[in-house]
Amino acid sequence: MAASAPTEHKPARRWHIVVFLAPAVLVYTAIMIIPLFSTLFQSLFNTVDGERAFVGLGNFITLFFDPRWAQSFWNALANNFWFFVIHMIVQNPIGVLLAAILSNPNLRLRGFYRTAIFIPTILSFVIVGFVWKLILSPLWGIAPNMLDAIGLRSLFSPWLGQEGAALTTLALVSVWQFVGIPMMLIYAALLSIPDEVIEAAEIDGVTGAKQFFKIQLPLILPTIGIISILTFVGNFNAFDLIYVSQGAQAGPNGSTDILGTLLYRTFFGFQLQQGDPNMGSAIATMMFLIILVGVSIYLFGIQTRLRRYQF
Amino acid sequence: MNTARASLPRAFAAHAVLIGYTLIALFPVFVVVINAFKDRRAIFSDPLALPGPESFSLIGFETVTNQGDFLLYFQNSLIVTVASLFCVLLFGAMAAFALSEYRFKGNPLMALYLALGIMIPIRLGTVAILQIMVATGLVNTHTALILVYTAQGLPLAIFILSEFMRTVSADLKNAGRVDGLSEYRIFFTLVLPLVRPAMATVAVFTMIPIWNDLWFPLILAPAEATKTVTLGAQVFIGQFVTNWNAVLAALTLAIIPVLVLYLIFSRQLIRGITSGAVK
């Protein structure tokens, strides 16, 4: 065995590391990273007279300024921002409130409430979209009759069919579906605050709502930051709910169009419009850049400034 | 402790808020399920009543099961979800083990590379993914969806599993090495059984978006033979917009499996979120 001894001193080729990493790295690279960059690359080309031609930023100039495109693009972008704003001002405060109540150790039936409130999150958009369409439909009359029961019938109108109300209504449906996620994450963060911190606050006479805002809220700010960036990425990547409830045209009259539905229509075409992979790539690139900017602002601008507490 | 201070009115208020929100969360699901079991007249005359002896009817379910390929769609969803889940868990755990166990050049870089996908949605590469699938003839196959969902699930799985694998005792693994176990045996027989709870959490997190996805089935596998439940339900409900019994029955059939799955795994999911997701 003397012959094998020297080889042990050389840095051994540890093939098992390669074997362990290879399947994940290969699938991830081939199906996620390469297509992503290839899509970004394709946004620089277009089909001119049946030939593939390099057009530089031409597609983006078309997207921003050509009247046929610009109107739908800016409309979708503005709608997407509104969709995100509704999530931030409705979903996250409700999530914090529910989590704060749930984190009380004396509360009975916590498990039941947690499970029940989380259920909409596991349903598919197809179900959620149709269910709410049925409930809000003036045909079936569940929503109008319920408003009638509390004397507010006059408030009802077919919200999903009105240009002014449809997008906000769908954003609220999406909030209804996903409020379980911020609730769960904040609940987990609240549970991880050690008892000593709470006890110290009690001794200093800080209790109730004041305790929550002065002690607990600052401690869960990093979690709220993570939730905000997850909401941002999710909202700027949304498609399914709008597609299911309003169709690819995102009606009425484009009022619920967001970047995801615009990407779908551009890429695949609809009715009289031909599908255009290059303009589709340009829109996907814009979505990528928006998400990248959002994530960077969060990572470098916000997360580094949030103080992390070590317990 | 604030426990001593929790007074009766405050507990009452807390329950009022939670019950109120629970009703909002469950009401739509409840309305659809109860009305699916009623005849057409009862659906319209009193949508909020439970099905009674007079109004009970299974006509909607009969229409759906006679006309649709719901069973086939379920089978497709099941094949795609289970196969993707298997690949995500196996490949993810292997990569997580390599990253957490061995020191090698480029380890942190590799971890960062694999984590990129947590923040960047795979959907943005759709244009090129479709071209790849067309070029390789994988359009309208289960394989196309399985590959995409595996790639989609890996980043988060690797991230969570490598955190957990760092907590496995080094003594145990070194004892295995002294006993002459290969690195593969150490991974499969010593480490994997110990991270089973983390694997279950990752499984639930990975499974729900795969089962519910509409985008990729719509684009990569819209053929009748490969349609998933989500896509099938979408097309199917669209055909029956005027047949309310069938719409409600189809919705109920689409809700029930995921609800059952969730009730089975919910404890694991909640434990996973409350122990691992926020660090």
Coordinates of C-alpha atoms in Angstrom, one line a residue:
Chain A
M1 CA 0.0 0.0 0.0
A2 CA 3.0 2.2 0.0
A3 CA 2.3 3.3 -3.5
S4 CA -1.1 4.8 -2.6
A5 CA 0.3 6.8 0.3
P6 CA 1.6 9.8 -1.6
T7 CA -1.7 10.3 -3.5
E8 CA -3.4 10.9 -0.2
H9 CA -1.3 14.0 0.4
K10 CA -2.3 15.5 -3.0
P11 CA -5.5 17.5 -2.9
A12 CA -7.9 14.6 -3.7
R13 CA -10.2 15.1 -6.6
R14 CA -13.4 15.1 -4.7
W15 CA -15.8 13.9 -7.4
H16 CA -18.6 13.4 -5.0
I17 CA -19.0 17.2 -4.7
V18 CA -19.5 17.4 -8.4
V19 CA -22.0 14.5 -8.3
F20 CA -24.0 16.1 -5.5
L21 CA -24.2 19.5 -7.2
A22 CA -24.5 18.5 -10.9
P23 CA -28.2 17.7 -11.2
A24 CA -29.5 20.8 -9.4
V25 CA -27.0 23.1 -11.2
L26 CA -27.7 21.6 -14.6
V27 CA -31.5 21.8 -14.4
Y28 CA -31.4 25.3 -12.8
T29 CA -29.0 26.6 -15.3
A30 CA -30.6 25.1 -18.4
I31 CA -34.3 25.9 -17.5
M32 CA -34.0 29.1 -15.5
I33 CA -30.8 31.0 -16.0
I34 CA -30.1 30.5 -19.7
P35 CA -33.7 31.1 -20.8
L36 CA -33.8 34.2 -18.6
F37 CA -30.7 35.7 -20.3
S38 CA -31.7 34.5 -23.7
T39 CA -35.0 36.3 -23.3
L40 CA -33.2 39.5 -22.3
F41 CA -31.0 39.0 -25.3
Q42 CA -33.9 38.5 -27.7
S43 CA -35.4 41.8 -26.7
L44 CA -32.6 43.4 -28.8
F45 CA -33.8 41.7 -32.0
N46 CA -36.7 41.9 -34.2
T47 CA -38.1 40.3 -37.4
V48 CA -37.6 42.8 -40.3
D49 CA -38.9 41.6 -43.7
G50 CA -38.9 38.0 -42.4
E51 CA -35.2 38.2 -41.3
R52 CA -34.0 38.3 -37.8
A53 CA -32.3 41.6 -37.3
F54 CA -30.5 43.3 -34.5
V55 CA -32.3 46.5 -33.5
G56 CA -30.5 47.4 -30.3
L57 CA -32.9 49.3 -28.0
G58 CA -35.4 49.7 -30.9
N59 CA -38.0 47.5 -29.2
F60 CA -37.9 49.5 -26.1
I61 CA -38.2 52.8 -28.0
T62 CA -41.3 51.3 -29.7
L63 CA -42.6 50.1 -26.3
F64 CA -42.2 53.5 -24.7
F65 CA -43.1 55.9 -27.5
D66 CA -44.9 54.3 -30.4
P67 CA -48.6 55.2 -29.9
R68 CA -49.7 51.6 -30.7
W69 CA -47.6 50.2 -27.8
A70 CA -46.9 53.1 -25.4
Q71 CA -50.5 53.5 -24.4
S72 CA -50.9 49.9 -23.3
F73 CA -47.5 49.7 -21.7
W74 CA -47.8 52.8 -19.5
N75 CA -51.4 51.8 -18.7
A76 CA -50.2 48.3 -17.6
L77 CA -47.3 49.7 -15.6
A78 CA -49.5 52.2 -13.8
N79 CA -52.1 49.5 -13.1
N80 CA -49.4 47.3 -11.8
F81 CA -48.3 50.0 -9.3
W82 CA -51.8 50.5 -8.1
F83 CA -52.2 46.7 -7.7
F84 CA -49.0 46.8 -5.5
V85 CA -50.1 49.9 -3.5
I86 CA -53.4 48.2 -2.6
H87 CA -51.5 45.2 -1.4
M88 CA -49.2 47.3 0.7
I89 CA -51.8 49.4 2.4
V90 CA -54.5 46.7 2.9
Q91 CA -52.8 43.3 3.0
N92 CA -49.9 44.0 5.3
P93 CA -51.6 46.0 8.0
I94 CA -54.4 43.3 8.2
G95 CA -51.6 40.7 8.3
V96 CA -49.9 42.5 11.2
L97 CA -53.2 43.0 13.1
L98 CA -54.2 39.3 12.8
A99 CA -50.7 38.1 13.7
A100 CA -50.6 40.4 16.8
I101 CA -53.9 39.1 18.0
L102 CA -52.9 35.5 17.3
S103 CA -49.5 35.8 19.1
N104 CA -51.3 36.2 22.5
P105 CA -50.3 33.0 24.3
N106 CA -53.6 32.9 26.2
L107 CA -55.8 32.9 23.1
R108 CA -57.8 29.8 22.6
L109 CA -58.5 28.2 19.2
R110 CA -55.3 29.7 17.7
G111 CA -54.6 26.7 15.5
F112 CA -58.2 26.8 14.1
Y113 CA -58.0 30.5 13.3
R114 CA -54.5 30.2 11.7
T115 CA -55.6 27.3 9.5
A116 CA -58.9 28.9 8.5
I117 CA -57.3 32.2 7.6
F118 CA -54.6 30.5 5.6
I119 CA -56.9 28.4 3.5
P120 CA -57.5 30.9 0.7
T121 CA -53.8 31.0 0.1
I122 CA -53.7 27.4 -1.0
L123 CA -56.5 27.7 -3.5
S124 CA -55.6 28.2 -7.1
F125 CA -56.3 31.5 -8.9
V126 CA -58.7 29.8 -11.2
I127 CA -60.9 28.9 -8.2
V128 CA -60.5 32.2 -6.5
G129 CA -61.2 34.2 -9.7
F130 CA -64.4 32.3 -10.5
V131 CA -65.7 32.2 -7.0
W132 CA -65.4 36.0 -6.6
K133 CA -66.8 36.6 -10.0
L134 CA -69.9 34.5 -9.0
I135 CA -70.3 36.3 -5.7
L136 CA -69.9 39.7 -7.1
S137 CA -72.1 39.0 -10.1
P138 CA -75.4 40.9 -10.2
L139 CA -76.9 37.8 -11.7
W140 CA -76.6 35.5 -8.7
G141 CA -77.1 38.3 -6.3
I142 CA -75.2 37.1 -3.3
A143 CA -73.4 40.3 -2.8
P144 CA -76.4 42.6 -3.4
N145 CA -78.6 40.5 -1.2
M146 CA -76.1 40.6 1.6
L147 CA -75.7 44.3 1.4
D148 CA -79.5 44.5 1.4
A149 CA -79.6 42.6 4.6
I150 CA -77.5 45.3 6.3
G151 CA -79.4 48.1 4.5
L152 CA -76.6 49.1 2.2
R153 CA -78.1 47.7 -1.1
S154 CA -77.6 51.1 -2.7
L155 CA -73.8 50.7 -2.4
F156 CA -73.8 47.6 -4.7
S157 CA -72.7 47.9 -8.3
P158 CA -71.1 45.3 -10.6
W159 CA -67.6 46.3 -9.6
L160 CA -65.8 43.9 -11.8
G161 CA -67.5 45.3 -14.9
Q162 CA -66.7 49.0 -14.2
E163 CA -63.5 50.6 -15.5
G164 CA -63.0 52.6 -12.4
A165 CA -63.5 49.8 -9.8
A166 CA -62.4 46.6 -11.5
L167 CA -58.7 46.8 -10.8
T168 CA -59.1 47.8 -7.1
T169 CA -61.7 45.0 -6.7
L170 CA -59.3 42.4 -8.1
A171 CA -56.5 43.7 -6.0
L172 CA -58.7 43.3 -2.9
V173 CA -59.6 39.7 -4.0
S174 CA -55.9 39.1 -4.3
V175 CA -55.4 40.6 -0.8
W176 CA -58.2 38.3 0.5
Q177 CA -56.3 35.3 -1.0
F178 CA -52.8 36.1 0.3
V179 CA -53.3 37.8 3.6
G180 CA -52.3 34.5 5.3
I181 CA -48.7 34.8 4.2
P182 CA -47.8 38.1 6.0
M183 CA -49.9 36.9 8.9
M184 CA -47.9 33.7 9.2
L185 CA -44.5 35.3 8.8
I186 CA -45.2 38.1 11.3
Y187 CA -46.7 35.6 13.7
A188 CA -43.5 33.6 13.5
A189 CA -41.4 36.7 14.0
L190 CA -43.5 37.8 17.1
L191 CA -43.1 34.3 18.6
S192 CA -39.4 34.6 18.3
I193 CA -39.2 37.7 20.5
P194 CA -37.9 36.4 23.8
D195 CA -40.1 36.6 26.9
E196 CA -37.5 38.6 28.8
V197 CA -37.9 41.5 26.4
I198 CA -41.7 41.5 26.9
E199 CA -41.3 41.1 30.7
A200 CA -38.9 44.0 30.9
A201 CA -41.4 46.1 29.0
E202 CA -44.2 45.0 31.4
I203 CA -42.0 46.0 34.4
D204 CA -41.4 49.4 32.9
G205 CA -45.2 49.7 32.6
V206 CA -45.3 49.5 28.8
T207 CA -48.3 47.4 28.0
G208 CA -51.1 46.8 25.4
A209 CA -51.1 48.8 22.2
K210 CA -48.2 50.9 23.4
Q211 CA -46.1 47.8 24.0
F212 CA -46.9 46.6 20.5
F213 CA -45.9 49.8 18.8
K214 CA -42.8 50.6 20.9
I215 CA -41.4 47.1 21.5
Q216 CA -42.7 44.5 19.2
L217 CA -43.2 46.5 16.0
P218 CA -39.5 47.7 15.8
L219 CA -38.4 44.1 16.4
I220 CA -40.4 42.7 13.5
L221 CA -39.5 45.4 11.0
P222 CA -37.0 43.2 9.1
T223 CA -39.8 40.7 8.6
I224 CA -42.1 43.4 7.3
G225 CA -39.3 44.4 4.9
I226 CA -39.1 40.8 3.6
I227 CA -42.9 40.6 3.2
S228 CA -42.9 43.9 1.3
I229 CA -40.3 42.7 -1.2
L230 CA -42.0 39.4 -1.6
T231 CA -45.3 41.3 -2.3
F232 CA -43.5 43.5 -4.8
V233 CA -42.0 40.6 -6.7
G234 CA -45.3 38.7 -6.6
N235 CA -47.3 41.6 -7.8
F236 CA -45.1 42.6 -10.7
N237 CA -45.1 39.0 -11.8
A238 CA -48.9 38.5 -11.4
F239 CA -51.0 37.2 -14.3
D240 CA -53.3 34.4 -13.3
L241 CA -56.0 36.2 -11.3
I242 CA -56.6 38.9 -13.9
Y243 CA -56.5 36.3 -16.8
V244 CA -59.0 34.1 -15.1
S245 CA -61.5 36.7 -14.1
Q246 CA -61.1 39.2 -16.9
G247 CA -59.6 37.2 -19.8
A248 CA -56.4 38.0 -21.8
Q249 CA -57.8 41.4 -22.8
A250 CA -57.9 42.4 -19.1
G251 CA -61.2 44.3 -19.5
P252 CA -63.3 46.3 -19.1
N253 CA -61.4 48.3 -21.7
G254 CA -57.9 47.4 -20.5
S255 CA -58.6 48.8 -17.1
T256 CA -57.2 45.7 -15.3
D257 CA -54.3 45.2 -17.6
I258 CA -51.0 44.6 -15.8
L259 CA -47.5 43.7 -17.1
G260 CA -48.2 39.9 -16.9
T261 CA -51.3 40.0 -19.0
L262 CA -49.6 42.4 -21.5
L263 CA -46.7 40.0 -21.8
Y264 CA -49.1 37.1 -22.4
R265 CA -51.0 39.0 -25.1
T266 CA -47.9 40.3 -26.8
F267 CA -46.1 37.0 -26.8
F268 CA -49.1 34.8 -27.9
G269 CA -51.2 37.3 -29.7
F270 CA -55.0 37.4 -29.3
Q271 CA -57.9 37.8 -31.7
L272 CA -56.4 40.0 -34.5
Q273 CA -53.0 40.7 -33.0
Q274 CA -50.2 38.4 -34.1
G275 CA -47.9 37.0 -31.4
D276 CA -44.5 38.8 -31.3
P277 CA -41.8 37.0 -29.3
N278 CA -39.3 39.9 -29.6
M279 CA -41.7 42.5 -28.2
G280 CA -42.7 39.9 -25.6
S281 CA -39.1 39.6 -24.6
A282 CA -38.9 43.4 -24.4
I283 CA -41.8 43.4 -21.9
A284 CA -40.3 40.5 -19.9
T285 CA -37.0 42.5 -19.8
M286 CA -38.8 45.5 -18.4
M287 CA -40.5 43.3 -15.8
F288 CA -37.1 41.9 -14.9
L289 CA -35.5 45.3 -14.6
I290 CA -38.4 46.6 -12.4
I291 CA -38.1 43.5 -10.1
L292 CA -34.3 43.9 -10.1
V293 CA -34.5 47.6 -9.1
G294 CA -37.1 46.8 -6.4
V295 CA -35.0 44.0 -4.9
S296 CA -31.8 46.1 -5.1
I297 CA -33.5 49.1 -3.3
Y298 CA -34.6 46.6 -0.6
L299 CA -31.2 44.9 -0.2
F300 CA -29.0 48.0 -0.3
G301 CA -31.3 50.8 0.8
I302 CA -33.6 49.2 3.4
Q303 CA -32.2 46.0 4.7
T304 CA -28.8 47.4 5.6
R305 CA -30.4 50.1 7.6
L306 CA -32.7 47.9 9.5
R307 CA -31.1 47.0 12.8
R308 CA -31.1 43.3 13.4
Y309 CA -31.5 42.3 17.0
Q310 CA -29.7 39.3 18.2
F311 CA -31.2 37.4 21.0
Chain B
M1 CA -45.9 38.3 31.8
N2 CA -48.7 39.9 29.9
T3 CA -50.7 36.8 30.5
A4 CA -51.9 38.1 33.9
R5 CA -53.2 41.2 32.2
A6 CA -55.3 39.6 29.5
S7 CA -58.7 40.8 30.7
L8 CA -62.0 39.3 29.6
P9 CA -63.1 42.2 27.3
R10 CA -59.8 42.1 25.5
A11 CA -60.1 38.4 24.9
F12 CA -63.6 39.0 23.7
A13 CA -62.5 41.6 21.3
A14 CA -59.7 39.4 20.0
H15 CA -62.1 36.6 19.3
A16 CA -64.5 38.9 17.6
V17 CA -61.8 40.2 15.2
L18 CA -60.6 36.6 14.4
I19 CA -64.0 35.2 14.0
G20 CA -64.9 38.1 11.7
Y21 CA -61.9 37.5 9.6
T22 CA -62.3 33.7 9.5
L23 CA -65.8 34.2 8.2
I24 CA -64.5 36.5 5.4
A25 CA -61.8 33.9 4.6
L26 CA -64.1 30.9 4.5
F27 CA -67.3 32.4 3.2
P28 CA -66.7 32.2 -0.5
V29 CA -65.5 28.6 -0.3
F30 CA -68.5 27.7 1.9
V31 CA -71.0 29.4 -0.5
V32 CA -69.7 27.5 -3.5
V33 CA -69.6 24.1 -1.8
I34 CA -73.1 24.3 -0.3
N35 CA -74.6 25.4 -3.6
A36 CA -72.9 22.7 -5.6
F37 CA -75.2 20.2 -3.8
K38 CA -78.4 22.1 -4.6
D39 CA -80.8 22.1 -7.5
R40 CA -80.9 25.0 -9.9
R41 CA -83.9 26.7 -8.4
A42 CA -82.5 26.6 -4.8
I43 CA -79.2 28.0 -6.0
F44 CA -81.0 31.2 -7.1
S45 CA -83.9 31.4 -4.6
D46 CA -81.8 31.1 -1.5
P47 CA -78.1 31.0 -2.2
L48 CA -77.1 31.1 1.5
A49 CA -79.2 28.2 2.7
L50 CA -77.8 24.7 3.3
P51 CA -78.9 22.0 1.0
G52 CA -82.1 20.4 2.5
P53 CA -84.0 17.3 1.6
E54 CA -86.0 19.2 -1.0
S55 CA -83.2 21.2 -2.6
F56 CA -80.4 18.5 -2.5
S57 CA -79.2 17.5 -6.0
L58 CA -76.1 16.0 -7.5
I59 CA -77.0 17.1 -11.1
G60 CA -74.0 19.4 -11.3
F61 CA -71.6 16.6 -10.4
E62 CA -73.2 14.3 -12.9
T63 CA -72.8 16.8 -15.7
V64 CA -69.2 17.4 -14.8
T65 CA -68.2 13.8 -14.5
N66 CA -70.1 12.7 -17.6
Q67 CA -68.7 15.4 -19.9
G68 CA -65.3 16.3 -18.7
D69 CA -62.0 14.5 -18.5
F70 CA -61.6 15.6 -14.9
L71 CA -60.1 12.3 -13.9
L72 CA -57.4 12.6 -16.6
Y73 CA -56.7 16.1 -15.5
F74 CA -56.2 15.0 -11.9
Q75 CA -53.9 12.3 -13.0
N76 CA -51.8 14.7 -15.0
S77 CA -51.6 17.2 -12.1
L78 CA -50.6 14.3 -9.8
I79 CA -47.9 13.0 -12.1
V80 CA -46.4 16.4 -12.7
T81 CA -46.6 17.5 -9.0
V82 CA -45.2 14.2 -7.6
A83 CA -42.4 14.0 -10.2
S84 CA -41.3 17.6 -9.8
L85 CA -41.5 17.3 -6.0
F86 CA -39.3 14.2 -6.1
C87 CA -36.7 16.0 -8.3
V88 CA -36.7 19.2 -6.2
L89 CA -36.3 17.3 -3.0
L90 CA -33.6 14.9 -4.2
F91 CA -31.5 17.3 -6.3
G92 CA -32.1 20.1 -3.8
A93 CA -31.0 18.0 -0.8
M94 CA -27.9 16.8 -2.7
A95 CA -26.9 20.3 -3.7
A96 CA -27.6 21.6 -0.2
F97 CA -25.5 18.8 1.3
A98 CA -22.5 19.7 -1.0
L99 CA -22.8 23.4 -0.1
S100 CA -23.2 22.9 3.6
E101 CA -20.7 20.0 4.1
Y102 CA -17.7 20.7 1.9
R103 CA -15.3 23.5 1.7
F104 CA -14.3 24.1 -1.9
K105 CA -13.3 26.9 -4.1
G106 CA -16.4 28.9 -5.2
N107 CA -18.7 27.5 -2.6
P108 CA -20.2 30.9 -1.5
L109 CA -20.4 31.9 -5.1
M110 CA -22.3 28.8 -6.0
A111 CA -24.6 29.3 -3.1
L112 CA -25.3 32.8 -4.3
Y113 CA -25.8 31.7 -7.9
L114 CA -28.4 29.1 -6.8
A115 CA -30.1 31.6 -4.5
L116 CA -30.7 34.1 -7.3
G117 CA -33.8 32.2 -8.4
I118 CA -35.6 32.9 -5.1
M119 CA -36.2 36.5 -6.1
I120 CA -36.4 36.2 -9.9
P121 CA -39.5 34.6 -11.2
I122 CA -38.9 31.8 -13.8
R123 CA -41.9 33.1 -15.7
L124 CA -39.8 36.0 -17.1
G125 CA -37.8 33.4 -19.2
T126 CA -41.0 32.0 -20.7
V127 CA -40.2 33.1 -24.3
A128 CA -36.9 31.2 -24.4
I129 CA -38.2 28.3 -22.4
L130 CA -41.0 27.7 -25.0
Q131 CA -38.4 27.9 -27.7
I132 CA -36.2 25.3 -25.9
M133 CA -39.2 23.0 -25.5
V134 CA -40.3 23.3 -29.1
A135 CA -36.7 22.6 -30.3
T136 CA -36.4 19.5 -28.1
G137 CA -40.0 18.3 -29.0
L138 CA -41.0 18.5 -25.3
V139 CA -44.1 20.7 -25.9
N140 CA -47.3 19.0 -24.6
T141 CA -45.4 16.5 -22.5
H142 CA -45.3 16.0 -18.7
T143 CA -41.5 16.3 -18.9
A144 CA -41.6 19.9 -20.0
L145 CA -43.6 20.9 -16.9
I146 CA -41.6 18.7 -14.6
L147 CA -38.3 20.3 -15.8
V148 CA -39.7 23.8 -15.3
Y149 CA -41.1 23.2 -11.9
T150 CA -37.9 21.5 -10.8
A151 CA -35.9 24.5 -11.8
Q152 CA -38.5 26.8 -10.1
G153 CA -38.5 24.9 -6.8
L154 CA -34.7 24.3 -6.5
P155 CA -33.5 27.7 -5.3
L156 CA -35.7 27.9 -2.2
A157 CA -35.3 24.2 -1.4
I158 CA -31.5 24.4 -1.5
F159 CA -31.6 27.6 0.6
I160 CA -33.8 26.1 3.3
L161 CA -32.2 22.6 3.3
S162 CA -28.6 23.9 3.6
E163 CA -29.6 25.9 6.6
F164 CA -30.9 22.7 8.2
M165 CA -28.0 20.5 7.2
R166 CA -25.6 22.8 8.9
T167 CA -27.2 21.8 12.2
V168 CA -26.5 18.0 11.7
S169 CA -23.8 17.0 14.0
A170 CA -20.3 16.7 12.5
D171 CA -19.4 14.0 14.9
L172 CA -22.0 11.7 13.5
K173 CA -20.8 12.2 9.9
N174 CA -17.1 11.8 11.0
A175 CA -18.0 8.6 12.8
G176 CA -19.5 7.3 9.6
R177 CA -16.3 8.2 7.7
V178 CA -14.2 6.4 10.3
D179 CA -16.4 3.4 9.7
G180 CA -15.6 3.6 6.0
L181 CA -18.9 4.8 4.7
S182 CA -18.7 6.6 1.4
E183 CA -19.8 10.2 1.1
Y184 CA -22.9 9.0 -0.7
R185 CA -23.8 6.6 2.1
I186 CA -23.3 9.3 4.6
F187 CA -25.7 11.5 2.7
F188 CA -28.4 8.9 2.1
T189 CA -28.3 6.9 5.3
L190 CA -27.1 9.4 8.0
V191 CA -28.1 13.0 6.9
L192 CA -31.3 12.6 4.9
P193 CA -33.3 10.8 7.7
L194 CA -32.3 13.6 10.1
V195 CA -33.5 16.4 7.9
R196 CA -36.9 14.8 7.2
P197 CA -38.9 17.5 8.9
A198 CA -37.2 20.2 6.8
M199 CA -37.9 18.1 3.7
A200 CA -41.6 17.9 4.6
T201 CA -41.7 21.7 5.0
V202 CA -40.0 22.3 1.7
A203 CA -42.3 19.7 0.1
V204 CA -45.4 21.6 1.1
F205 CA -44.0 25.0 0.0
T206 CA -43.0 23.5 -3.3
M207 CA -46.2 21.6 -3.9
I208 CA -48.8 24.3 -3.6
P209 CA -47.5 26.6 -6.4
I210 CA -46.9 23.6 -8.7
W211 CA -50.4 22.2 -8.2
N212 CA -52.0 25.6 -8.7
D213 CA -49.9 26.9 -11.6
L214 CA -51.8 28.1 -14.7
W215 CA -49.2 29.9 -16.7
F216 CA -46.9 27.0 -17.7
P217 CA -49.6 24.4 -18.4
L218 CA -51.3 27.1 -20.6
I219 CA -48.1 27.7 -22.6
L220 CA -46.2 24.4 -22.5
A221 CA -48.8 21.7 -22.3
P222 CA -52.3 22.9 -23.3
A223 CA -53.1 19.6 -25.2
E224 CA -56.1 17.6 -24.0
A225 CA -53.9 14.7 -23.0
T226 CA -51.6 16.7 -20.7
K227 CA -53.9 19.3 -19.3
T228 CA -53.6 19.8 -15.5
V229 CA -56.6 20.3 -13.2
T230 CA -56.0 24.0 -12.9
L231 CA -56.0 24.5 -16.7
G232 CA -58.8 21.9 -17.2
A233 CA -61.0 23.6 -14.6
Q234 CA -60.4 27.0 -16.3
V235 CA -61.4 25.8 -19.7
F236 CA -64.1 23.6 -18.3
I237 CA -65.8 26.3 -16.2
G238 CA -65.6 28.6 -19.2
Q239 CA -67.7 26.1 -21.2
F240 CA -70.5 26.0 -18.6
V241 CA -70.9 29.7 -17.8
T242 CA -74.6 29.3 -18.0
N243 CA -74.9 25.9 -16.4
W244 CA -74.7 27.0 -12.7
N245 CA -74.9 23.5 -11.3
A246 CA -72.0 22.4 -13.4
V247 CA -69.9 25.5 -12.6
L248 CA -70.3 25.1 -8.9
A249 CA -69.7 21.3 -9.0
A250 CA -66.6 21.9 -11.0
L251 CA -65.3 24.5 -8.6
T252 CA -66.0 22.2 -5.7
L253 CA -64.2 19.3 -7.3
A254 CA -61.2 21.6 -7.9
I255 CA -61.2 22.9 -4.3
I256 CA -61.6 19.6 -2.4
P257 CA -58.3 17.9 -3.2
V258 CA -56.1 20.8 -2.3
L259 CA -58.2 21.4 0.8
V260 CA -57.7 17.8 1.9
L261 CA -54.0 18.0 1.1
Y262 CA -53.7 21.1 3.1
L263 CA -55.5 19.8 6.1
I264 CA -53.2 16.8 6.1
F265 CA -50.0 18.9 5.9
S266 CA -51.0 22.1 7.6
R267 CA -49.4 21.3 10.9
Q268 CA -46.1 20.6 9.1
L269 CA -46.5 23.8 7.1
I270 CA -47.1 26.0 10.1
R271 CA -44.3 24.4 12.0
G272 CA -42.0 25.0 9.1
I273 CA -42.9 28.6 8.8
T274 CA -42.7 29.3 12.5
S275 CA -39.4 27.6 12.9
G276 CA -37.4 28.1 9.8
A277 CA -38.6 30.7 7.4
V278 CA -37.8 33.8 9.5
K279 CA -34.3 33.9 10.7

